[in-house]
PDB file of C-alpha atoms in Angstrom:
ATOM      1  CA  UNK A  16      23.453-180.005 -81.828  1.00 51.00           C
ATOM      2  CA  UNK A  17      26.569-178.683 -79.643  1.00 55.00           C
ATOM      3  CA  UNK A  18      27.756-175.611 -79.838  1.00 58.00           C
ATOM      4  CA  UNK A  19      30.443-175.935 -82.094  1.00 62.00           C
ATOM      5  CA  UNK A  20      28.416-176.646 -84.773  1.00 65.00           C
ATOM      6  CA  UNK A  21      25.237-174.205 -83.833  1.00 68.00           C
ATOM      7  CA  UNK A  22      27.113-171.220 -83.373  1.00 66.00           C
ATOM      8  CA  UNK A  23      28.357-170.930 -86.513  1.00 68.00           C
ATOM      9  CA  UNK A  24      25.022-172.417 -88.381  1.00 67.00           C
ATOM     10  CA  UNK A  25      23.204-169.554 -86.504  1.00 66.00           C
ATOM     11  CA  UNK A  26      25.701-166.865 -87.630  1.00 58.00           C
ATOM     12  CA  UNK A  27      24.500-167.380 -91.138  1.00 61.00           C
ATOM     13  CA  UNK A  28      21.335-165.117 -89.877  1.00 68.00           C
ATOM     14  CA  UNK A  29      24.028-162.175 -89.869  1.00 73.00           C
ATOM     15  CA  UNK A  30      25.492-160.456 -92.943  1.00 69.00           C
ATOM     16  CA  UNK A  31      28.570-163.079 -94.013  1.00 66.00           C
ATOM     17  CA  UNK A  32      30.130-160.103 -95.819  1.00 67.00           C
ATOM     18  CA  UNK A  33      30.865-157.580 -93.434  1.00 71.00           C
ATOM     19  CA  UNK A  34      29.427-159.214 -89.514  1.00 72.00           C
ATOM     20  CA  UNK A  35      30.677-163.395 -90.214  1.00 70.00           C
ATOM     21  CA  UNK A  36      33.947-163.004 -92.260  1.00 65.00           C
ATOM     22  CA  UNK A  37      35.329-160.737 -88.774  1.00 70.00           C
ATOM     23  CA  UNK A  38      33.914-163.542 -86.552  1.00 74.00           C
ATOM     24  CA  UNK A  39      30.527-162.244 -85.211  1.00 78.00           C
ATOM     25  CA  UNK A  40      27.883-164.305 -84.048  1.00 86.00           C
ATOM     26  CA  UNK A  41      24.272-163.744 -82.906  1.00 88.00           C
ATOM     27  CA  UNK A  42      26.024-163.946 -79.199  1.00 90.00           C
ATOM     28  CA  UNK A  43      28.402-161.180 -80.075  1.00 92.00           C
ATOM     29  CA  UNK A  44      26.238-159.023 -82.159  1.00 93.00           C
ATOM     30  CA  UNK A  45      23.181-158.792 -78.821  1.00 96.00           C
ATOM     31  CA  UNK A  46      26.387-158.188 -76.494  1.00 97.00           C
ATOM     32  CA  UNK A  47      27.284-155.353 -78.728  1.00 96.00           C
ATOM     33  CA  UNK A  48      24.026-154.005 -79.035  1.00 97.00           C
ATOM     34  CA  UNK A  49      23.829-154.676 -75.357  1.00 98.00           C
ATOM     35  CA  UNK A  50      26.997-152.795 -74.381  1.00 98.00           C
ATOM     36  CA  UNK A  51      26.022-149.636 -76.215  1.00 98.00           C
ATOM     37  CA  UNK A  52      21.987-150.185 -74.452  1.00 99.00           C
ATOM     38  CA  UNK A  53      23.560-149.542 -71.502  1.00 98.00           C
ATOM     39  CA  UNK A  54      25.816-147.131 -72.114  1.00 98.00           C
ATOM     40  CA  UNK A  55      22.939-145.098 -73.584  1.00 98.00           C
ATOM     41  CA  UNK A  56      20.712-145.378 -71.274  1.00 98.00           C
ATOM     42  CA  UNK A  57      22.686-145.714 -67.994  1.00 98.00           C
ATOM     43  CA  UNK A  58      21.384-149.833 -67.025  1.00 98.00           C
ATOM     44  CA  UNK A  59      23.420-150.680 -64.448  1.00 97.00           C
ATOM     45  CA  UNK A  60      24.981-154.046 -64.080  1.00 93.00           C
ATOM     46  CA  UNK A  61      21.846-155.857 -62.297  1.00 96.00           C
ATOM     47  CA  UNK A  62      19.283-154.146 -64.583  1.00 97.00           C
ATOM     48  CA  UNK A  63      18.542-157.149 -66.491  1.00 98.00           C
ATOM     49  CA  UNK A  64      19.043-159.770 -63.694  1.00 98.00           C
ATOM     50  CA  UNK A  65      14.951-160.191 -63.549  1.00 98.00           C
ATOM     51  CA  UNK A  66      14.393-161.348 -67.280  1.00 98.00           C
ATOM     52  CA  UNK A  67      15.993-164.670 -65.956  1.00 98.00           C
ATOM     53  CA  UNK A  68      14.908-164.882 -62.443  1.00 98.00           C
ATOM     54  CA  UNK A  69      11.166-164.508 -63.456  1.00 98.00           C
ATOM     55  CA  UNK A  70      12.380-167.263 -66.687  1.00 98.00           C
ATOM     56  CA  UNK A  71      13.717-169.656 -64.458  1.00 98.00           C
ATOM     57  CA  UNK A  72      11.276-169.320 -61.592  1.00 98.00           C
ATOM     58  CA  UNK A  73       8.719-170.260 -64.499  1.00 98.00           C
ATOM     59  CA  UNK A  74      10.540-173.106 -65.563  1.00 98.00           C
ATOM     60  CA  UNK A  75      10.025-174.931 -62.496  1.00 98.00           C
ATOM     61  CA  UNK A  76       6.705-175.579 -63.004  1.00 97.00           C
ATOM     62  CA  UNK A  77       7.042-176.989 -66.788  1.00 97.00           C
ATOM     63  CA  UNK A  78       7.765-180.741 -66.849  1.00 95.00           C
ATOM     64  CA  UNK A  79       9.305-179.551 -70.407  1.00 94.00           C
ATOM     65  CA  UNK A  80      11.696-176.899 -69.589  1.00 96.00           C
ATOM     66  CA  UNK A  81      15.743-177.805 -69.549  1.00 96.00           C
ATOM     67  CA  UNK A  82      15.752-176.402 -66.874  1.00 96.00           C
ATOM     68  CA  UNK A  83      13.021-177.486 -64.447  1.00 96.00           C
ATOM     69  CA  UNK A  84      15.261-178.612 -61.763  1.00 96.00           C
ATOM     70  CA  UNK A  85      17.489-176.086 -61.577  1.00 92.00           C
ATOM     71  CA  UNK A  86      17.175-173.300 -58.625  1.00 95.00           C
ATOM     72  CA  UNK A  87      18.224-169.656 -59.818  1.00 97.00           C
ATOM     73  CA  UNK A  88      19.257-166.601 -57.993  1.00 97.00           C
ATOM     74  CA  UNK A  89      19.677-163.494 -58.462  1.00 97.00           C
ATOM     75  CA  UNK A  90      23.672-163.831 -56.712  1.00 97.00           C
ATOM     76  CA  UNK A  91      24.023-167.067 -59.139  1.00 97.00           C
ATOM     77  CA  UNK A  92      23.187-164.802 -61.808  1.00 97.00           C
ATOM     78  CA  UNK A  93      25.097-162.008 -61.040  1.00 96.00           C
ATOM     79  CA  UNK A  94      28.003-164.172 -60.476  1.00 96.00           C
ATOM     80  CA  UNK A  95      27.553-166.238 -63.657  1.00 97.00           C
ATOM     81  CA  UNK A  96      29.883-166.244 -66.167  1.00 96.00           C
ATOM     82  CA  UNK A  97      30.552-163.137 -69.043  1.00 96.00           C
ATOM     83  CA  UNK A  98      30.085-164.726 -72.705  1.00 94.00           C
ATOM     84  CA  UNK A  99      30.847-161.630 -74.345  1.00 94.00           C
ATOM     85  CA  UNK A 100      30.826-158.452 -72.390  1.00 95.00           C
ATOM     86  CA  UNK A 101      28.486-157.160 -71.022  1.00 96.00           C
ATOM     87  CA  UNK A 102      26.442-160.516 -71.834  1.00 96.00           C
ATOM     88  CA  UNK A 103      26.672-163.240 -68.800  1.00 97.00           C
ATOM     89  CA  UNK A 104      25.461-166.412 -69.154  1.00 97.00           C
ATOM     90  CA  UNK A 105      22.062-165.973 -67.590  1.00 97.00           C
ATOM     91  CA  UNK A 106      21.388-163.552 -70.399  1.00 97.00           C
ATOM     92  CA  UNK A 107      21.260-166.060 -72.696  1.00 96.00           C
ATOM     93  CA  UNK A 108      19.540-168.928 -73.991  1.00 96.00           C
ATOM     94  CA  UNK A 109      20.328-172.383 -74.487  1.00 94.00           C
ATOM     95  CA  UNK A 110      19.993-173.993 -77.578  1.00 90.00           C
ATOM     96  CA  UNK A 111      18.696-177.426 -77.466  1.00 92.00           C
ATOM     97  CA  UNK A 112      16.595-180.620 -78.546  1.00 90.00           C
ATOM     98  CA  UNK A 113      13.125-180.069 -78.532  1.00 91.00           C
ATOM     99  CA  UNK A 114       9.527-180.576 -80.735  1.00 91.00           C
ATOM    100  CA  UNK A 115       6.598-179.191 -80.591  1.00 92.00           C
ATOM    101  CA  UNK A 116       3.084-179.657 -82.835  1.00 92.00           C
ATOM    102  CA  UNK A 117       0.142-177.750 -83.015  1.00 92.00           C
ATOM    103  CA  UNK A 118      -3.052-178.854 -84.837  1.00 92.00           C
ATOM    104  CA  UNK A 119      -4.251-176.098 -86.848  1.00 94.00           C
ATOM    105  CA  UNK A 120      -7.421-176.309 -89.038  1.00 94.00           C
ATOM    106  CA  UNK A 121     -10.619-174.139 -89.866  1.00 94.00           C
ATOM    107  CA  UNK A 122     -12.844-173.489 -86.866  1.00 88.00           C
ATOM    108  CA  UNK A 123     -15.136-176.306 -87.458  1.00 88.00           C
ATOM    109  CA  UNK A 124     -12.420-179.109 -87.961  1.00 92.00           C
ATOM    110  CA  UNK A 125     -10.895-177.909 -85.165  1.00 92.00           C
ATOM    111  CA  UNK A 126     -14.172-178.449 -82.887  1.00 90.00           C
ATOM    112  CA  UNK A 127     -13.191-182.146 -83.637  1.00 89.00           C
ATOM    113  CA  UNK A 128     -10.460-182.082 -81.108  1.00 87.00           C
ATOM    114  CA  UNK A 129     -11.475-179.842 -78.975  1.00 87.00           C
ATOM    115  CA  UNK A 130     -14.628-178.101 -78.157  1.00 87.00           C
ATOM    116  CA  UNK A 131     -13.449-174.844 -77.193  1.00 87.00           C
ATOM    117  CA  UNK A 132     -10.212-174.616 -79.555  1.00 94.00           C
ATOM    118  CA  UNK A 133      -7.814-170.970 -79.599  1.00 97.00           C
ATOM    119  CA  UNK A 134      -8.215-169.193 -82.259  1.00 97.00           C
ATOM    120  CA  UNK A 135      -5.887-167.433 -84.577  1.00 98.00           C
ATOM    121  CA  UNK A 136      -7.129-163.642 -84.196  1.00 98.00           C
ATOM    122  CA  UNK A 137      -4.449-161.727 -86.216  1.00 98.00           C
ATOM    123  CA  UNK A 138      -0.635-161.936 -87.412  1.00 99.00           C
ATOM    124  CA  UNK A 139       1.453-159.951 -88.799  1.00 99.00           C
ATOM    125  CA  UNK A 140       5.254-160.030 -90.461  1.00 99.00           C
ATOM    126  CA  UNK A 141       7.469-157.267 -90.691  1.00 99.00           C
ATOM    127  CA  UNK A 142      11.559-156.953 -92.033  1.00 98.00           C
ATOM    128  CA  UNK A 143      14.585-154.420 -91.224  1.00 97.00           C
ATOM    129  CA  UNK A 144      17.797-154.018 -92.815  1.00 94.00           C
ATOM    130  CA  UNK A 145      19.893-157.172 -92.307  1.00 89.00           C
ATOM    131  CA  UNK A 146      22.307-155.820 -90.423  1.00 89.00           C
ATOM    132  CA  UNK A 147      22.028-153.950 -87.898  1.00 91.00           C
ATOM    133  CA  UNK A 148      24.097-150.968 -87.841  1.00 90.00           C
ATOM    134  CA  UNK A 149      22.653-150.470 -91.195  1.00 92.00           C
ATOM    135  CA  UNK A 150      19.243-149.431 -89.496  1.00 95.00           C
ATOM    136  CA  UNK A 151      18.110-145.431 -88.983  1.00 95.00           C
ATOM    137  CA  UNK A 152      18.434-146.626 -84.873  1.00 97.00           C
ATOM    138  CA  UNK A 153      20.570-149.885 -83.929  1.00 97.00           C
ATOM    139  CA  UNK A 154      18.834-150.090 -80.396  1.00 98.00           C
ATOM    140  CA  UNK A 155      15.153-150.555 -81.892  1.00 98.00           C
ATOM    141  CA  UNK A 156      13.390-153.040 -83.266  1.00 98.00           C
ATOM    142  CA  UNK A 157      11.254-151.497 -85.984  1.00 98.00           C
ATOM    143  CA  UNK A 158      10.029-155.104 -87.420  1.00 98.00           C
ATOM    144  CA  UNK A 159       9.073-155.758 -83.534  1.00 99.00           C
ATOM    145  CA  UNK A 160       6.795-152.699 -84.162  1.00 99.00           C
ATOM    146  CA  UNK A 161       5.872-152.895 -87.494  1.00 99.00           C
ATOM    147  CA  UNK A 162       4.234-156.424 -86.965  1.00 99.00           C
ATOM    148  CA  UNK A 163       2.523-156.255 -84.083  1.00 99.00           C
ATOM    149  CA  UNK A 164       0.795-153.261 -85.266  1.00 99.00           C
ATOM    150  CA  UNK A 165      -0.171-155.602 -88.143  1.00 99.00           C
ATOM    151  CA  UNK A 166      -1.554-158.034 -85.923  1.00 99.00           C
ATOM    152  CA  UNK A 167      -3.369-155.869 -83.974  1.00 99.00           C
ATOM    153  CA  UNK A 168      -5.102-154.108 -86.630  1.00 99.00           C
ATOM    154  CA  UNK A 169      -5.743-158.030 -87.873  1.00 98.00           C
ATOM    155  CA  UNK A 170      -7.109-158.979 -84.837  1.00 98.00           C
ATOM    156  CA  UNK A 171      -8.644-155.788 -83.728  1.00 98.00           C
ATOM    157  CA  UNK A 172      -7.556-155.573 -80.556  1.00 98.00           C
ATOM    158  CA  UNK A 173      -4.897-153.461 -78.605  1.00 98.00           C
ATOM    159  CA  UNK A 174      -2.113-154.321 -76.885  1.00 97.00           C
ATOM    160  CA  UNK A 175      -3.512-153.341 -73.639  1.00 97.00           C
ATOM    161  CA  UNK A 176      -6.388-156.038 -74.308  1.00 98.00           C
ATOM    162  CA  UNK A 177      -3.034-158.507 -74.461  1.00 99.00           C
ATOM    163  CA  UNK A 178      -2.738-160.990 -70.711  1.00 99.00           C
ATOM    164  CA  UNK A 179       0.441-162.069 -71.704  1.00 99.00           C
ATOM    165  CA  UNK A 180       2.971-162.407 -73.848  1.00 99.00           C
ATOM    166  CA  UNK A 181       5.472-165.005 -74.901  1.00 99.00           C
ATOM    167  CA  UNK A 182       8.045-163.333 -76.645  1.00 99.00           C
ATOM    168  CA  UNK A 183      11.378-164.282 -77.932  1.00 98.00           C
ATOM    169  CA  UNK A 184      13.863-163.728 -75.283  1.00 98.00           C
ATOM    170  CA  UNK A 185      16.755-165.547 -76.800  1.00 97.00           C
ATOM    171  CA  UNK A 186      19.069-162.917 -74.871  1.00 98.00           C
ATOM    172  CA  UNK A 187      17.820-160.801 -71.822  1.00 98.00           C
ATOM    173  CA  UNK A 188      18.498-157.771 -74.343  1.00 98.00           C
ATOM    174  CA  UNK A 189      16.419-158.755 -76.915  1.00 98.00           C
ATOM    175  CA  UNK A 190      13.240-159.430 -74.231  1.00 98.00           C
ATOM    176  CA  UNK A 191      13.633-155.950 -73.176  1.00 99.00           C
ATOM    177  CA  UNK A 192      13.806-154.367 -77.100  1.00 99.00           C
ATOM    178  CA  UNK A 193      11.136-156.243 -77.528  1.00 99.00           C
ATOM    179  CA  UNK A 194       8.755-154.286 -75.202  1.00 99.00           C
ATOM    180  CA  UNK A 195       9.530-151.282 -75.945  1.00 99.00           C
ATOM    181  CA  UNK A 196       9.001-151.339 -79.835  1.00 99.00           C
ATOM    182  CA  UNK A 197       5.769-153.648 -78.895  1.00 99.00           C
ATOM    183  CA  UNK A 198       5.027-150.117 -76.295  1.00 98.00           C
ATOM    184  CA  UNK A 199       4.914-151.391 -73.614  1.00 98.00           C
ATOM    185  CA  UNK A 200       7.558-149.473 -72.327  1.00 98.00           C
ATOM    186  CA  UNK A 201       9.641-146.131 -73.233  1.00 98.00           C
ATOM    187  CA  UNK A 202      12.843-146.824 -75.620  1.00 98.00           C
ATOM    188  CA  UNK A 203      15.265-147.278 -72.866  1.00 98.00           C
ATOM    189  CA  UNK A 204      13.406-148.260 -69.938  1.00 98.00           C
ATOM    190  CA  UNK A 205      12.075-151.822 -71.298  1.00 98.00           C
ATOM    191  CA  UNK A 206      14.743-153.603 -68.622  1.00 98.00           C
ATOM    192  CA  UNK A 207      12.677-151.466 -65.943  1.00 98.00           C
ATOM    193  CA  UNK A 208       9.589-153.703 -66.625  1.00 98.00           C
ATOM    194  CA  UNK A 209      11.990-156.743 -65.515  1.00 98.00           C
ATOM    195  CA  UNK A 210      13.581-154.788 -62.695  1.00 97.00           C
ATOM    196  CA  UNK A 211       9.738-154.099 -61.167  1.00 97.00           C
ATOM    197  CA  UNK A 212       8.666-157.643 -62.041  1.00 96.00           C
ATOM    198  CA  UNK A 213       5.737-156.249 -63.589  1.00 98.00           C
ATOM    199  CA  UNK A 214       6.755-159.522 -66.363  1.00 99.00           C
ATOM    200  CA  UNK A 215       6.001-161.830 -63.942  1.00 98.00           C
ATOM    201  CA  UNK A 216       2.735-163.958 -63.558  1.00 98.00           C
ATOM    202  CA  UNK A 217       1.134-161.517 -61.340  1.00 97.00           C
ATOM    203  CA  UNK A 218       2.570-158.430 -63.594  1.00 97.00           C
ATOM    204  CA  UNK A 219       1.052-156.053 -65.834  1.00 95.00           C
ATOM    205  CA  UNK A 220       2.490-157.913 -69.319  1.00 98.00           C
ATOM    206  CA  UNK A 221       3.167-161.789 -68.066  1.00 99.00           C
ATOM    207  CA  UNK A 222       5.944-162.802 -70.114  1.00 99.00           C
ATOM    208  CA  UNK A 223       7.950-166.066 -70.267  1.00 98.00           C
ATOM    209  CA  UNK A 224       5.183-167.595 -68.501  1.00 99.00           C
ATOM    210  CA  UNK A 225       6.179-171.700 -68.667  1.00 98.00           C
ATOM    211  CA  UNK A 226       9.884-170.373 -68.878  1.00 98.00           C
ATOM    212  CA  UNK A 227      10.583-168.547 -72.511  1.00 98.00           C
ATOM    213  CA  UNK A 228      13.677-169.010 -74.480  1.00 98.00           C
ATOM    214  CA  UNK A 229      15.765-168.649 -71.579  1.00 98.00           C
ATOM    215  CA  UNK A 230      14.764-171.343 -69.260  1.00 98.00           C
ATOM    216  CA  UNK A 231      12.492-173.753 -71.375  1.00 97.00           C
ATOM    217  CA  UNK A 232      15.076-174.244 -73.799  1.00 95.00           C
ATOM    218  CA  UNK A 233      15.501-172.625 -77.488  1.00 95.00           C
ATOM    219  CA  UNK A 234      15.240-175.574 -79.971  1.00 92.00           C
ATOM    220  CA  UNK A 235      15.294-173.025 -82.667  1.00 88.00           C
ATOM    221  CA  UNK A 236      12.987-174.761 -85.822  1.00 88.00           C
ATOM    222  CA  UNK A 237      10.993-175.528 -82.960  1.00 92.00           C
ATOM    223  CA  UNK A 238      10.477-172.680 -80.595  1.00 95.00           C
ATOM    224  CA  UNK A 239       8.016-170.265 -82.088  1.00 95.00           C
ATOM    225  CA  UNK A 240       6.026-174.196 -81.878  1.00 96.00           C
ATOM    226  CA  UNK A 241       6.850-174.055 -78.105  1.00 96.00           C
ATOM    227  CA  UNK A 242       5.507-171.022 -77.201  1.00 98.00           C
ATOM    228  CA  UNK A 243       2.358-171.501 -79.459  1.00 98.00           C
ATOM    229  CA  UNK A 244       1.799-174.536 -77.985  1.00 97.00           C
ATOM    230  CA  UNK A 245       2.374-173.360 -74.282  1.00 98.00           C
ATOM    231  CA  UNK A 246      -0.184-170.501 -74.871  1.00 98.00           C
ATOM    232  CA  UNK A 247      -2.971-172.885 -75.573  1.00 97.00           C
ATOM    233  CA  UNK A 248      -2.236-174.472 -72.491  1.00 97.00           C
ATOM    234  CA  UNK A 249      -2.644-171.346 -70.903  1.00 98.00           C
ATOM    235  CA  UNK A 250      -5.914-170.040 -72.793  1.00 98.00           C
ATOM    236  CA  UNK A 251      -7.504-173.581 -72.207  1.00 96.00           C
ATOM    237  CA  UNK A 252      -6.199-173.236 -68.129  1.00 97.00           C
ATOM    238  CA  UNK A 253      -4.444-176.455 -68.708  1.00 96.00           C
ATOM    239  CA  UNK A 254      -0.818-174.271 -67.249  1.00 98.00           C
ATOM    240  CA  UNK A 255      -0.780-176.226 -63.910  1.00 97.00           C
ATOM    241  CA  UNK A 256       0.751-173.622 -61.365  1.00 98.00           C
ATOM    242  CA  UNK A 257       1.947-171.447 -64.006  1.00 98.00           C
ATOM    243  CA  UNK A 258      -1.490-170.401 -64.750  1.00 99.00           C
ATOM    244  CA  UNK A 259      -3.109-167.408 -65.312  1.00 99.00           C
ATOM    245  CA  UNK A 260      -6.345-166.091 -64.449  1.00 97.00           C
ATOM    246  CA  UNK A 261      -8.583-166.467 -67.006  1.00 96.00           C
ATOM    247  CA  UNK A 262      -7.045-165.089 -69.529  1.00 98.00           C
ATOM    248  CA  UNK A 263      -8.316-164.529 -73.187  1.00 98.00           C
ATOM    249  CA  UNK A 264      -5.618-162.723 -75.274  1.00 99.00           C
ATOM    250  CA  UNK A 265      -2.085-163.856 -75.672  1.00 99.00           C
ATOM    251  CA  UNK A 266       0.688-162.391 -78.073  1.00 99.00           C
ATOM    252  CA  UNK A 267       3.760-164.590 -79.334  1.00 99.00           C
ATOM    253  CA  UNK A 268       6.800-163.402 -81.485  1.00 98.00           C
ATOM    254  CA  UNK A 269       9.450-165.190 -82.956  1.00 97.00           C
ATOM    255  CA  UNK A 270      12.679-163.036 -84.284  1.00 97.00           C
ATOM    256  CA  UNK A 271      14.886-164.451 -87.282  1.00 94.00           C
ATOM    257  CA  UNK A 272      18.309-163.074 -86.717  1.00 91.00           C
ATOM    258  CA  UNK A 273      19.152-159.934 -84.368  1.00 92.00           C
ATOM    259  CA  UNK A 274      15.981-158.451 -85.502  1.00 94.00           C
ATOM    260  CA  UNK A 275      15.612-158.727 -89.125  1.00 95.00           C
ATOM    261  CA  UNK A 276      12.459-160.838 -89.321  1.00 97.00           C
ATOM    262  CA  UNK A 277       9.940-160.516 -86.962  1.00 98.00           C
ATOM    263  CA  UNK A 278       6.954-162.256 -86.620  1.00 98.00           C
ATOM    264  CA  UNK A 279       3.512-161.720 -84.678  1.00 99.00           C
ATOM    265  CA  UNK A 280       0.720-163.439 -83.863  1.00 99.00           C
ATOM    266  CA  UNK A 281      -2.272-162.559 -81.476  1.00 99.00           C
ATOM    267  CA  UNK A 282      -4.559-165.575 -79.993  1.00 99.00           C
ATOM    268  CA  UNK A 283      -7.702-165.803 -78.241  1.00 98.00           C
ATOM    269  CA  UNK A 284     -10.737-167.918 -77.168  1.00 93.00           C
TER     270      UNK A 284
END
């Protein structure tokens, strides 16, 4: 699907009344929320180069991802083009072809095709107010919190039990939101997670680990699919260099719109 036609399919996630009828998009709506991120909280230009350095660098290693050939850094990104100020082009993911399958069946069945399957420990599904400057605080993302508390009650475990996470970093902004309302960081210093690399595969909270949204690609109907599918490969060690050490606990979340749905899911073996 080009962009011509997604861009405006995709807007439909926004409120046509009052965000789509003045020409937002999804794009222009994170590089709003972006703009005012930083201005709160003093990011300065390069604070959210490292959401698509560690992305990329991940990519490499995934015969799947877009972009598995190409070579990022951190002056390419810098230097890459602005989309909508303050959001460059390496802030951003690309929307694409892609499908993904998962086999999912009771614990038994699922011993059919494989003898040590990943279970589904806990999930949880939470809403906001559809748009966004409708919400008590624009810059967090309550449903981010609201469901993974759900799935961590459901899986009864805590987040610092969690190896890694594949989370839905459509736009470098959204990553960083992400951790914080997850708490994993401090509202406002999510992007300082990036900037420390503590998301990369030797960090504290992996994320992005065979290349997210960002550098595997964001076939939208098919990307909460992806990253399901690429945390079995990493629970089962089957991640080639990408992989982790030993680890037991993932957490995935897809978003629906800039924030309105948000769904979580916890996984182990």
């Amino acid at each position: 699907m080009r962009d011509g036609v997604a861009t405006p399919v995709l807007a439909k996630a926004l409120d046509a009344e009052l965000e789509v009828v003045n020409g937002d998009t999804l794009i222009g709506k994170n590089a709003e929320i972006m703009r005012l991120y930083m201005q709160k909280y003093n990011v300065p230009e390069d604070g959210f180069v490292n959401f698509a350095l560690n992305a990329h660098g991940n990519a490499r290693n995934n015969p799947n991802a877009l972009f598995k050939d190409k070579i990022v850094t951190r002056e390419k990104v810098l230097a890459s083009r602005v989309i909508q100020h303050p959001l460059h082009l390496f802030d951003s993911s690309p929307i694409c072809d892609g499908a993904a399958a998962v086999v999912l069946a009771p614990t038994v069945e699922a011993r059919a095709y494989s003898p040590n399957p990943v279970k589904i420990l806990g999930a949880g599904v939470a809403t906001d107010r559809f748009r966004v400057f409708d919400r008590d605080d624009p810059l967090f993302l309550e449903a981010a919190r609201l469901s993974s508390l759900k799935a961590f009650r459901h899986a009864n475990v805590h987040r610092r039990d969690v190896d890694f996470f594949e989370l839905h970093d459509a736009f470098s902004i959204m990553a960083t939101m992400i951790l914080e309302a997850v708490g994993y960081a401090k509202q406002g210093e999510g992007w300082r997670l990036a900037q420390e690399m503590r998301i990369g595969l030797e960090g504290d909270i992996p994320i992005a680990t065979m290349g997210g949204l960002k550098a595997r690609g964001h076939p939208i109907g098919g990307t909460a699919l992806y990253q399901a599918s690429e945390i079995v490969l990493q629970l089962t060690g089957r991640a080639g260099p990408n992989q982790l050490p030993n680890p037991e606990i993932a957490m995935m979340q897809s978003v629906g719109g800039a924030g309105t749905t948000i769904i979580t899911h916890i996984f182990g073996v």
